[in-house]
Short mmCIF file of C-alpha atoms and ligand atoms in Angstrom, two decimals:
data_model
loop_
_atom_site.label_atom_id
_atom_site.label_comp_id
_atom_site.label_asym_id
_atom_site.label_seq_id
_atom_site.Cartn_x
_atom_site.Cartn_y
_atom_site.Cartn_z
CA MET A 1 -7.89 6.37 -17.57
CA ILE A 2 -8.60 5.61 -13.93
CA ILE A 3 -6.57 2.85 -12.36
CA ASP A 4 -8.42 -0.40 -11.79
CA ARG A 5 -8.02 -0.49 -8.04
CA ASP A 6 -9.02 -4.12 -7.87
CA GLN A 7 -6.24 -5.39 -10.09
CA PRO A 8 -3.13 -5.93 -7.99
CA VAL A 9 0.23 -4.50 -9.07
CA LEU A 10 3.71 -5.88 -8.54
CA PHE A 11 6.68 -3.56 -8.98
CA VAL A 12 9.95 -5.36 -9.63
CA ILE A 13 12.80 -2.89 -9.26
CA PHE A 14 16.16 -3.87 -10.70
CA GLY A 15 18.81 -1.68 -9.07
CA ALA A 16 16.80 -1.35 -5.85
CA THR A 17 19.81 -0.27 -3.78
CA GLY A 18 20.71 2.46 -6.26
CA ASP A 19 20.41 6.21 -5.97
CA LEU A 20 17.42 6.45 -8.30
CA ASN A 21 15.27 4.17 -6.18
CA TRP A 22 16.39 5.91 -3.01
CA ARG A 23 15.78 9.47 -4.21
CA LYS A 24 13.01 9.18 -6.76
CA ILE A 25 11.22 5.88 -7.35
CA ASN A 26 10.52 4.85 -3.79
CA PRO A 27 9.51 8.34 -2.52
CA ALA A 28 7.18 8.57 -5.54
CA LEU A 29 5.55 5.20 -4.79
CA TYR A 30 5.21 6.15 -1.15
CA ASN A 31 3.53 9.46 -2.05
CA LEU A 32 1.17 7.67 -4.44
CA TYR A 33 0.30 5.39 -1.54
CA LEU A 34 -0.23 8.34 0.82
CA ASP A 35 -2.49 10.08 -1.69
CA GLN A 36 -4.41 6.83 -2.28
CA TRP A 37 -3.39 6.36 -5.88
CA MET A 38 -1.99 2.87 -5.35
CA PRO A 39 -4.26 -0.10 -5.99
CA LYS A 40 -5.72 -1.90 -2.99
CA THR A 41 -3.23 -4.73 -3.36
CA PHE A 42 0.36 -4.25 -4.39
CA ALA A 43 3.89 -5.44 -3.66
CA ILE A 44 7.36 -4.11 -4.34
CA TYR A 45 10.16 -6.60 -5.06
CA GLY A 46 13.60 -5.01 -5.00
CA ILE A 47 16.61 -6.65 -6.62
CA GLY A 48 20.15 -5.45 -5.96
CA ARG A 49 23.67 -6.73 -5.59
CA SER A 50 24.43 -5.73 -2.00
CA ARG A 51 23.34 -7.92 0.86
CA HIS A 52 20.56 -6.52 3.03
CA THR A 53 17.68 -7.94 4.98
CA ASP A 54 14.18 -6.67 4.17
CA GLU A 55 14.35 -4.59 7.34
CA GLU A 56 17.67 -2.97 6.43
CA MET A 57 16.35 -2.18 2.98
CA ARG A 58 13.17 -0.62 4.37
CA ASP A 59 15.21 1.51 6.79
CA LYS A 60 17.42 2.73 3.99
CA LEU A 61 14.39 3.58 1.86
CA LEU A 62 12.76 5.37 4.79
CA GLU A 63 15.86 7.55 5.06
CA GLY A 64 15.40 8.37 1.35
CA VAL A 65 11.76 9.31 1.89
CA ASN A 66 12.66 11.47 4.89
CA THR A 67 15.30 13.26 2.86
CA PHE A 68 13.70 13.62 -0.56
CA SER A 69 9.94 13.18 -0.38
CA ARG A 70 7.88 16.24 -1.33
CA SER A 71 5.54 15.40 1.56
CA GLY A 72 8.36 15.70 4.09
CA LYS A 73 9.20 13.14 6.72
CA ALA A 74 7.25 9.91 6.50
CA ASP A 75 4.21 9.40 8.68
CA ALA A 76 5.08 6.44 10.96
CA ASN A 77 1.82 4.53 10.50
CA ALA A 78 1.51 5.09 6.78
CA TRP A 79 5.16 4.19 6.28
CA ASN A 80 4.86 0.94 8.24
CA GLU A 81 1.83 -0.14 6.24
CA TYR A 82 3.55 0.77 2.97
CA ALA A 83 6.95 -0.68 3.90
CA GLY A 84 5.31 -4.00 4.75
CA LYS A 85 4.80 -4.48 0.99
CA ILE A 86 8.54 -4.19 0.21
CA THR A 87 10.80 -7.21 0.02
CA TYR A 88 14.45 -7.20 -0.98
CA HIS A 89 16.38 -9.89 -2.84
CA SER A 90 20.10 -9.72 -3.11
CA SER A 91 20.98 -11.38 -6.38
CA ASP A 92 22.99 -11.06 -9.54
CA ILE A 93 20.98 -9.92 -12.53
CA ASN A 94 23.11 -12.07 -14.84
CA ASN A 95 22.18 -15.18 -12.94
CA ASP A 96 19.36 -17.54 -13.99
CA LYS A 97 18.46 -18.18 -10.37
CA THR A 98 17.45 -14.54 -9.91
CA TYR A 99 14.69 -15.07 -12.46
CA THR A 100 13.60 -18.53 -11.31
CA ASP A 101 13.25 -17.10 -7.78
CA LEU A 102 11.30 -14.16 -9.15
CA GLY A 103 9.07 -16.55 -11.11
CA LYS A 104 8.32 -18.52 -7.94
CA TYR A 105 7.55 -15.32 -6.07
CA ILE A 106 5.13 -14.21 -8.78
CA GLU A 107 3.39 -17.60 -8.68
CA SER A 108 3.05 -17.36 -4.91
CA LEU A 109 1.53 -13.88 -5.20
CA LYS A 110 -0.90 -15.04 -7.86
CA SER A 111 -2.21 -17.82 -5.67
CA LYS A 112 -2.37 -15.49 -2.65
CA TRP A 113 -4.12 -12.75 -4.61
CA GLN A 114 -6.20 -15.15 -6.72
CA GLN A 115 -5.69 -12.81 -9.65
CA ASP A 116 -3.10 -11.97 -12.30
CA PRO A 117 -1.33 -8.78 -11.29
CA VAL A 118 -0.03 -6.01 -13.50
CA ILE A 119 3.74 -6.50 -13.30
CA ILE A 120 6.04 -3.54 -13.85
CA TYR A 121 9.71 -4.38 -14.35
CA TYR A 122 11.62 -1.20 -13.62
CA MET A 123 15.19 -1.18 -14.94
CA ALA A 124 16.85 1.34 -12.63
CA VAL A 125 20.29 0.08 -13.65
CA SER A 126 22.94 1.27 -16.08
CA PHE A 127 22.43 0.97 -19.77
CA GLU A 128 24.68 -2.09 -20.22
CA PHE A 129 22.36 -4.24 -18.07
CA PHE A 130 19.13 -3.53 -19.98
CA THR A 131 19.84 -6.25 -22.52
CA VAL A 132 20.58 -9.01 -20.06
CA ILE A 133 17.49 -8.26 -17.96
CA ALA A 134 15.25 -8.13 -21.03
CA LYS A 135 16.60 -11.44 -22.35
CA GLN A 136 16.27 -13.18 -19.01
CA LEU A 137 12.69 -11.94 -18.47
CA ASN A 138 11.84 -13.29 -21.90
CA GLN A 139 13.58 -16.63 -21.46
CA HIS A 140 11.87 -17.20 -18.14
CA HIS A 141 8.47 -16.20 -19.57
CA LEU A 142 8.10 -13.50 -16.95
CA ALA A 143 6.80 -10.84 -19.31
CA ASP A 144 4.66 -12.83 -21.73
CA ASP A 145 1.34 -11.18 -20.92
CA VAL A 146 1.22 -8.26 -23.35
CA LYS A 147 -1.66 -6.58 -21.56
CA ASN A 148 -0.35 -6.81 -18.01
CA HIS A 149 3.45 -7.01 -18.15
CA ARG A 150 5.39 -3.78 -18.70
CA LEU A 151 9.02 -2.75 -18.74
CA VAL A 152 10.25 0.67 -17.68
CA VAL A 153 13.58 1.51 -19.27
CA GLU A 154 15.52 4.37 -17.68
CA LYS A 155 17.64 6.80 -19.61
CA PRO A 156 20.16 6.87 -21.17
CA PHE A 157 18.49 4.87 -23.92
CA GLY A 158 21.64 4.08 -25.84
CA ASN A 159 24.86 5.96 -26.14
CA ASP A 160 24.43 6.87 -29.78
CA LEU A 161 22.13 6.09 -32.68
CA GLU A 162 23.59 2.66 -33.30
CA SER A 163 23.34 1.44 -29.71
CA ALA A 164 19.82 2.87 -29.35
CA LYS A 165 18.80 1.06 -32.52
CA SER A 166 20.20 -2.25 -31.37
CA LEU A 167 18.52 -1.89 -27.97
CA ASN A 168 15.23 -1.06 -29.68
CA ASP A 169 15.66 -4.03 -32.03
CA LEU A 170 16.30 -6.35 -29.15
CA LEU A 171 13.42 -5.08 -26.98
CA CYS A 172 11.00 -5.12 -29.90
CA SER A 173 12.01 -8.67 -30.79
CA LEU A 174 11.15 -9.82 -27.26
CA PHE A 175 8.20 -7.60 -26.32
CA GLU A 176 5.46 -5.53 -27.91
CA GLU A 177 6.04 -1.77 -28.17
CA SER A 178 2.97 -1.33 -25.95
CA GLN A 179 4.90 -3.05 -23.13
CA ILE A 180 7.96 -0.78 -23.35
CA TYR A 181 8.00 2.43 -21.29
CA ARG A 182 11.10 4.50 -22.11
CA ILE A 183 11.27 7.12 -19.43
CA ASP A 184 12.16 10.78 -19.76
CA HIS A 185 11.27 12.23 -16.41
CA TYR A 186 10.89 15.76 -17.84
CA LEU A 187 7.68 14.64 -19.51
CA GLY A 188 6.17 13.89 -16.11
CA LYS A 189 6.79 17.38 -14.75
CA GLU A 190 3.59 19.27 -14.09
CA THR A 191 4.70 22.39 -15.95
CA VAL A 192 5.86 20.35 -18.94
CA GLN A 193 2.52 18.57 -19.22
CA ASN A 194 0.89 21.97 -18.99
CA ILE A 195 2.56 23.05 -22.24
CA LEU A 196 0.14 20.71 -24.03
CA ALA A 197 -2.84 22.07 -22.11
CA PHE A 198 -1.76 25.65 -22.66
CA ARG A 199 -1.21 25.22 -26.38
CA PHE A 200 -4.17 23.03 -27.26
CA ALA A 201 -6.87 24.08 -24.83
CA ASN A 202 -6.72 27.79 -25.68
CA SER A 203 -7.97 28.96 -29.04
CA ILE A 204 -6.21 32.34 -28.89
CA LEU A 205 -2.74 30.87 -29.22
CA GLU A 206 -2.94 28.83 -32.39
CA PRO A 207 -3.24 31.78 -34.83
CA ILE A 208 -0.01 33.34 -33.54
CA TRP A 209 1.94 30.13 -32.89
CA ASN A 210 4.01 30.21 -36.04
CA ARG A 211 6.73 31.93 -38.05
CA ASN A 212 4.50 34.92 -38.81
CA TYR A 213 4.42 35.99 -35.18
CA ILE A 214 7.24 34.19 -33.42
CA GLN A 215 10.73 35.51 -34.00
CA HIS A 216 12.70 32.92 -32.08
CA VAL A 217 12.46 30.39 -29.25
CA GLN A 218 14.91 29.74 -26.44
CA ILE A 219 15.08 26.72 -24.16
CA SER A 220 17.44 26.94 -21.19
CA VAL A 221 17.93 24.11 -18.73
CA THR A 222 20.66 25.28 -16.39
CA GLU A 223 21.95 23.65 -13.22
CA GLN A 224 24.00 24.99 -10.36
CA LEU A 225 25.08 21.51 -9.30
CA GLY A 226 28.16 19.86 -10.73
CA ILE A 227 28.31 16.20 -11.63
CA GLY A 228 28.42 15.06 -8.00
CA GLY A 229 29.48 11.44 -7.65
CA ARG A 230 28.54 10.55 -11.24
CA GLY A 231 31.92 11.17 -12.87
CA GLY A 232 32.13 7.66 -14.32
CA TYR A 233 28.79 8.02 -16.08
CA TYR A 234 29.18 11.66 -17.06
CA GLU A 235 32.59 11.17 -18.69
CA GLN A 236 30.89 8.86 -21.20
CA ALA A 237 27.82 11.06 -21.54
CA GLY A 238 28.45 14.81 -21.49
CA ALA A 239 25.77 17.48 -21.73
CA LEU A 240 24.57 16.50 -25.20
CA ARG A 241 23.69 12.95 -24.27
CA ASP A 242 22.68 13.71 -20.71
CA MET A 243 20.28 16.59 -21.35
CA VAL A 244 19.89 17.60 -25.00
CA GLN A 245 19.13 14.23 -26.63
CA ASN A 246 16.22 13.66 -24.28
CA HIS A 247 14.86 16.39 -22.00
CA ILE A 248 15.59 19.41 -24.18
CA LEU A 249 14.50 17.87 -27.48
CA GLN A 250 11.29 16.73 -25.79
CA LEU A 251 10.60 20.29 -24.61
CA LEU A 252 11.30 21.54 -28.10
CA CYS A 253 8.83 19.00 -29.54
CA LEU A 254 6.09 20.16 -27.17
CA VAL A 255 6.57 23.78 -28.26
CA ALA A 256 6.79 22.97 -31.95
CA MET A 257 4.39 20.06 -32.54
CA GLU A 258 1.23 20.28 -34.59
CA THR A 259 -2.17 19.90 -32.93
CA PRO A 260 -2.93 16.24 -32.25
CA ILE A 261 -6.35 14.91 -33.26
CA ASN A 262 -6.87 13.54 -29.77
CA PHE A 263 -4.91 12.81 -26.64
CA GLN A 264 -4.18 9.14 -27.40
CA ALA A 265 -0.59 8.15 -26.70
CA ASP A 266 0.30 7.33 -30.29
CA GLU A 267 -1.36 10.41 -31.71
CA VAL A 268 0.61 12.72 -29.41
CA ARG A 269 3.81 10.80 -30.04
CA ASN A 270 3.28 10.89 -33.80
CA ARG A 271 3.04 14.67 -33.74
CA LYS A 272 6.22 14.89 -31.66
CA VAL A 273 8.18 12.60 -33.91
CA ASP A 274 7.10 14.74 -36.89
CA VAL A 275 8.99 17.65 -35.30
CA LEU A 276 12.14 15.60 -34.84
CA ARG A 277 11.96 14.46 -38.44
CA SER A 278 11.55 18.04 -39.67
CA MET A 279 14.61 19.29 -37.86
CA ARG A 280 17.32 20.48 -40.19
CA PRO A 281 20.23 18.01 -40.25
CA PHE A 282 23.62 19.40 -39.29
CA ARG A 283 26.18 19.54 -42.08
CA PRO A 284 29.82 19.53 -40.94
CA GLU A 285 30.16 23.23 -41.80
CA ASP A 286 27.10 24.13 -39.65
CA ILE A 287 28.44 22.59 -36.50
CA LYS A 288 31.09 25.20 -35.80
CA LYS A 289 28.63 28.01 -36.36
CA ASN A 290 25.55 26.58 -34.65
CA ALA A 291 26.78 24.39 -31.81
CA VAL A 292 29.15 25.35 -28.99
CA ARG A 293 30.43 23.44 -26.00
CA GLY A 294 31.93 24.24 -22.64
CA GLN A 295 33.51 22.67 -19.60
CA TYR A 296 33.48 24.17 -16.13
CA LEU A 297 36.42 25.47 -14.16
CA GLU A 298 36.56 25.72 -10.42
CA GLY A 299 34.79 28.61 -8.72
CA TRP A 300 32.73 29.71 -5.75
CA ILE A 301 29.07 28.90 -5.30
CA GLU A 302 27.21 30.23 -2.29
CA GLY A 303 30.44 30.78 -0.40
CA GLN A 304 31.75 27.28 -1.11
CA LYS A 305 34.74 26.52 -3.28
CA VAL A 306 33.76 23.99 -5.94
CA PRO A 307 36.22 21.99 -8.06
CA GLY A 308 36.55 22.23 -11.82
CA TYR A 309 35.18 19.36 -13.92
CA ARG A 310 38.63 17.90 -14.52
CA GLU A 311 39.24 17.73 -10.76
CA GLU A 312 36.03 15.77 -10.07
CA ASP A 313 36.16 12.11 -9.02
CA GLN A 314 36.48 9.58 -11.83
CA VAL A 315 37.12 12.30 -14.40
CA ASP A 316 40.11 12.32 -16.71
CA PRO A 317 42.33 15.35 -15.87
CA HIS A 318 42.49 16.03 -19.63
CA SER A 319 38.84 15.26 -20.29
CA ASN A 320 37.23 16.41 -23.53
CA THR A 321 33.69 15.90 -22.15
CA GLU A 322 31.38 18.91 -22.42
CA THR A 323 29.47 20.04 -19.34
CA PHE A 324 27.74 22.80 -21.31
CA ALA A 325 26.16 22.86 -24.75
CA ALA A 326 24.33 25.54 -26.71
CA ILE A 327 22.84 24.81 -30.12
CA LYS A 328 20.80 26.60 -32.74
CA PHE A 329 18.23 24.34 -34.41
CA PHE A 330 15.86 24.93 -37.29
CA ILE A 331 12.64 23.10 -38.02
CA ASP A 332 12.04 22.96 -41.73
CA ASN A 333 8.27 22.93 -42.02
CA TRP A 334 5.53 25.45 -42.84
CA ARG A 335 4.94 26.50 -39.27
CA TRP A 336 8.54 27.14 -38.28
CA ASP A 337 10.50 27.85 -41.42
CA GLY A 338 13.33 30.28 -40.58
CA VAL A 339 12.57 30.51 -36.83
CA PRO A 340 15.68 29.68 -34.80
CA PHE A 341 15.31 27.49 -31.72
CA TYR A 342 18.24 28.18 -29.38
CA VAL A 343 18.84 25.69 -26.60
CA ARG A 344 21.43 25.67 -23.84
CA THR A 345 22.20 23.51 -20.86
CA GLY A 346 25.07 23.21 -18.45
CA LYS A 347 26.32 22.18 -15.06
CA ARG A 348 27.73 24.53 -12.43
CA LEU A 349 26.00 27.55 -13.87
CA HIS A 350 24.90 30.59 -11.93
CA GLN A 351 21.40 29.34 -11.24
CA THR A 352 19.21 26.26 -11.57
CA ALA A 353 16.30 26.99 -13.86
CA SER A 354 14.40 25.45 -16.77
CA VAL A 355 12.74 28.09 -18.86
CA ILE A 356 11.27 28.31 -22.36
CA SER A 357 11.14 31.81 -23.77
CA ILE A 358 9.14 32.52 -26.90
CA GLN A 359 9.92 35.87 -28.41
CA PHE A 360 7.33 37.44 -30.69
CA ARG A 361 8.06 39.75 -33.58
CA ASP A 362 8.14 43.48 -33.09
CA VAL A 363 5.14 45.68 -33.90
CA PRO A 364 5.12 46.45 -37.61
CA HIS A 365 5.04 50.22 -37.09
CA MET A 366 5.94 52.20 -34.00
CA VAL A 367 3.39 54.92 -33.24
CA PHE A 368 4.90 56.18 -29.97
CA PRO A 369 7.65 58.79 -29.72
CA ASP A 370 11.14 57.65 -28.62
CA ALA A 371 10.67 59.18 -25.17
CA ALA A 372 7.65 56.96 -24.53
CA ILE A 373 9.36 53.70 -25.32
CA ASP A 374 12.51 53.78 -23.26
CA ASN A 375 11.77 50.40 -21.86
CA TRP A 376 10.31 48.84 -24.98
CA ARG A 377 10.57 45.09 -25.38
CA GLN A 378 9.03 42.74 -27.86
CA ASN A 379 6.27 40.54 -26.47
CA ARG A 380 7.59 37.44 -24.86
CA LEU A 381 5.95 34.34 -23.44
CA ILE A 382 7.99 32.76 -20.68
CA ILE A 383 7.15 29.24 -19.61
CA SER A 384 9.02 28.59 -16.42
CA ILE A 385 9.27 24.89 -15.66
CA GLN A 386 11.35 24.97 -12.49
CA PRO A 387 12.08 26.01 -9.80
CA GLU A 388 9.47 28.71 -10.40
CA MET A 389 6.38 27.17 -12.01
CA SER A 390 4.69 29.86 -14.00
CA ILE A 391 3.69 31.24 -17.37
CA ARG A 392 4.30 34.93 -18.00
CA LEU A 393 3.29 36.99 -20.96
CA GLN A 394 5.35 40.15 -21.22
CA VAL A 395 3.41 43.00 -22.74
CA GLN A 396 3.72 46.78 -22.92
CA ALA A 397 1.52 48.94 -20.73
CA LYS A 398 1.21 52.61 -20.00
CA ARG A 399 2.94 53.61 -16.81
CA PRO A 400 0.49 55.60 -14.64
CA GLY A 401 1.16 59.34 -14.85
CA LEU A 402 0.49 62.42 -16.89
CA GLU A 403 2.90 61.48 -19.63
CA MET A 404 2.65 58.64 -22.11
CA VAL A 405 5.45 56.35 -21.01
CA LEU A 406 5.39 52.66 -21.83
CA ASN A 407 6.68 49.93 -19.66
CA THR A 408 7.02 46.14 -19.93
CA VAL A 409 4.76 44.28 -17.50
CA ASP A 410 4.01 40.61 -16.92
CA LEU A 411 0.64 38.91 -17.06
CA VAL A 412 1.32 36.01 -14.76
CA PHE A 413 -0.11 32.59 -14.08
CA ASN A 414 1.77 31.23 -11.13
CA TYR A 415 1.10 27.71 -9.84
CA ASP A 416 1.71 28.60 -6.19
CA GLY A 417 -0.59 31.58 -6.27
CA THR A 418 -3.33 29.86 -8.27
CA TYR A 419 -3.41 26.38 -6.79
CA GLY A 420 -1.28 26.72 -3.67
CA GLN A 421 -0.97 22.99 -3.33
CA GLU A 422 1.93 20.62 -3.63
CA THR A 423 2.27 19.41 -7.17
CA PRO A 424 3.17 15.75 -7.69
CA GLU A 425 6.72 14.85 -8.58
CA ALA A 426 7.37 13.78 -12.17
CA TYR A 427 8.03 10.21 -11.06
CA GLU A 428 4.64 9.99 -9.35
CA THR A 429 2.85 10.92 -12.56
CA LEU A 430 4.96 8.55 -14.62
CA LEU A 431 4.67 5.59 -12.26
CA LEU A 432 0.93 6.04 -12.07
CA ASP A 433 0.83 6.07 -15.87
CA THR A 434 2.70 2.76 -16.03
CA MET A 435 0.15 1.23 -13.67
CA GLU A 436 -2.64 2.60 -15.84
CA GLY A 437 -0.99 1.46 -19.04
CA ASP A 438 -0.80 5.00 -20.46
CA GLN A 439 2.26 5.60 -22.66
CA THR A 440 1.52 9.20 -23.67
CA LEU A 441 4.34 10.61 -21.53
CA TYR A 442 6.82 7.91 -22.49
CA MET A 443 9.15 7.84 -25.48
CA ARG A 444 8.45 5.57 -28.37
CA GLY A 445 11.35 3.77 -30.03
CA ASP A 446 11.25 5.88 -33.20
CA GLN A 447 11.32 9.13 -31.19
CA VAL A 448 14.46 8.08 -29.36
CA GLU A 449 16.17 7.14 -32.61
CA ALA A 450 15.11 10.36 -34.35
CA ALA A 451 16.54 12.38 -31.46
CA TRP A 452 19.86 10.53 -31.68
CA GLN A 453 19.93 11.01 -35.43
CA ILE A 454 19.77 14.80 -35.06
CA LEU A 455 22.65 14.93 -32.61
CA MET A 456 24.97 12.36 -34.15
CA PRO A 457 26.91 14.80 -36.41
CA ILE A 458 27.61 17.08 -33.42
CA LEU A 459 28.54 14.18 -31.15
CA GLN A 460 30.90 12.75 -33.74
CA SER A 461 32.49 16.10 -34.45
CA TRP A 462 33.00 16.94 -30.77
CA GLU A 463 34.40 13.54 -29.98
CA SER A 464 36.81 13.53 -32.86
CA LYS A 465 38.06 17.08 -32.33
CA LYS A 466 39.39 17.79 -28.87
CA SER A 467 38.34 21.21 -27.66
CA ILE A 468 41.40 23.43 -27.45
CA ASP A 469 39.93 25.88 -24.97
CA PHE A 470 38.55 23.47 -22.32
CA PRO A 471 37.89 24.25 -19.49
CA ASN A 472 36.32 27.48 -20.72
CA TYR A 473 33.86 28.76 -18.13
CA SER A 474 34.06 29.36 -14.41
CA ALA A 475 31.59 27.83 -12.03
CA ASN A 476 28.81 30.27 -11.11
CA THR A 477 28.68 31.97 -14.52
CA TRP A 478 26.28 31.50 -17.43
CA GLY A 479 28.70 29.37 -19.43
CA PRO A 480 31.39 30.13 -22.00
CA GLU A 481 31.50 33.40 -23.93
CA ILE A 482 31.07 31.54 -27.20
CA ALA A 483 27.52 30.72 -26.10
CA GLU A 484 26.77 34.44 -26.00
CA ALA A 485 28.31 34.82 -29.43
CA LEU A 486 26.15 31.99 -30.82
CA ILE A 487 23.00 33.98 -30.23
CA ALA A 488 24.48 37.48 -30.51
CA GLN A 489 25.49 36.81 -34.14
CA ASP A 490 21.75 36.82 -34.93
CA GLY A 491 21.15 40.03 -32.99
CA PHE A 492 19.55 38.38 -29.91
CA HIS A 493 20.68 37.64 -26.39
CA TRP A 494 19.89 34.85 -23.97
CA PHE A 495 16.85 35.47 -21.87
CA SER A 496 18.04 36.51 -18.43
CA LEU A 497 17.06 33.69 -16.08
CA SER A 498 18.03 35.75 -13.03
CA SER A 499 15.17 38.10 -13.81
CA SER A 500 12.57 35.50 -14.82
CA SER A 501 10.64 35.86 -11.59
CA GLN A 502 10.64 39.63 -11.50
CA THR A 503 8.38 41.99 -13.29
CA PRO A 504 10.74 44.46 -14.98
CA LYS A 505 10.52 47.96 -13.60
C1 BG6 B 1 18.97 13.78 -15.45
C2 BG6 B 1 20.42 14.02 -15.77
O1 BG6 B 1 18.33 13.09 -16.49
O2 BG6 B 1 18.32 15.02 -15.25
C3 BG6 B 1 21.08 14.82 -14.67
O3 BG6 B 1 21.07 12.77 -15.93
C4 BG6 B 1 20.32 16.09 -14.41
O4 BG6 B 1 22.43 15.12 -15.00
C5 BG6 B 1 18.85 15.79 -14.19
O5 BG6 B 1 20.88 16.71 -13.27
C6 BG6 B 1 18.05 17.07 -14.10
O6 BG6 B 1 16.76 16.74 -13.69
P1 BG6 B 1 15.88 17.79 -12.88
O7 BG6 B 1 14.56 17.13 -12.74
O8 BG6 B 1 16.59 17.99 -11.58
O9 BG6 B 1 15.87 19.03 -13.70
#
């Protein structure tokens, strides 16, 4: 869908002084403006607790653009034009007056613009404030227009199945599902969207995309950073809630889903929710065998000493929160029966990388002598989401020479080499989609609940049983040894992320 450039848009950002607006939302809106994706008429209305004038707010946001924008430092003219659309309102989101003021502002815009705008209410605040904002918007009739009024709800969507359900119940009692945009920024990443294109726009893949040809799948989302200043949040979250419940399960759905009939939002989301519903539930006895957790110790990263998790700000010195998780899932359907999906994620690991590795079965009969196959590896498809953006198919080839010696080589599609242009940030794609009213890359309520449902047994078990070996991995490693054992017990090993960008010799 192409945005109707004549219909004005108003962005109302709750939590405007927060980190998310500073680093992600505002730089994304600015880049959309630079690249002429914004409608002709728009305004941005920031709401936050701290006191700032419009000018102070704009200066702060400019600093964010200069630091984080993919297009580098802001262009002075473009920034001034764009910043002129931003106003800031210091108010308490619990307070009625905040919403009566907002209502008056909307009315004034309508009479100035002589048109009803699309209004996007972006909740860039913590989970506990979603309810109060939603209720107030409803009571003040600020989101009554089902076609034009939309709410963007940031993650985490709930803290467990029960809280996600009650938030869904509340939102769905006040608004239509078509107005609710539950964000998972991974779905906006260029390489993640390309998984759909790669799978469903190429006829050669479908015949081999199943248990007959695929031996196992690995999804690794590793980060070198620690928890930074987010100790308060992370203590309540941990790796399972922070990364697995959303980003990783969404990646898994894209790899495992059936072919949609078309690219309509609900059709794609139906196929994804089918995957979540086919995932094998964890029985208590499976958890020990198929799910492992870790917590980082201090260490050295790039010559800098970094603290252990328990020494971080706002973290309990005896914390039981996991900063690493590795899990083996099964999807009990015809396509995937018996194929393990191994996922892992963690903070303070050796390298930052998000990679999906699909390992194919071995050839049924080896025709080459041992001497020819020194370097033999099963075929592997490696979808690298970040920082490298590429798809590699590892195949065997004959090494040039008089002897028959086989070697593993990569057939590579690399974004930089092929397109050589800056790809948009996930938030740009997602914010544009909200303006266009396209929910394909957003989570539907039932998806979020199905994802919580899968993880609840592990969450409950880990919370009720304190880990006796925490902290169990040093910063700058690949996580605890038990994560190696999880996959080694099946005769596999984790795909080496350090080598993902190199063609093996
Ligand atoms: C967020 C998590 O959702 O995703 C963070 O809360 C994590 O803990 C981040 O660091 C990772 O996102 P990206 O885009 O940097 O891979």
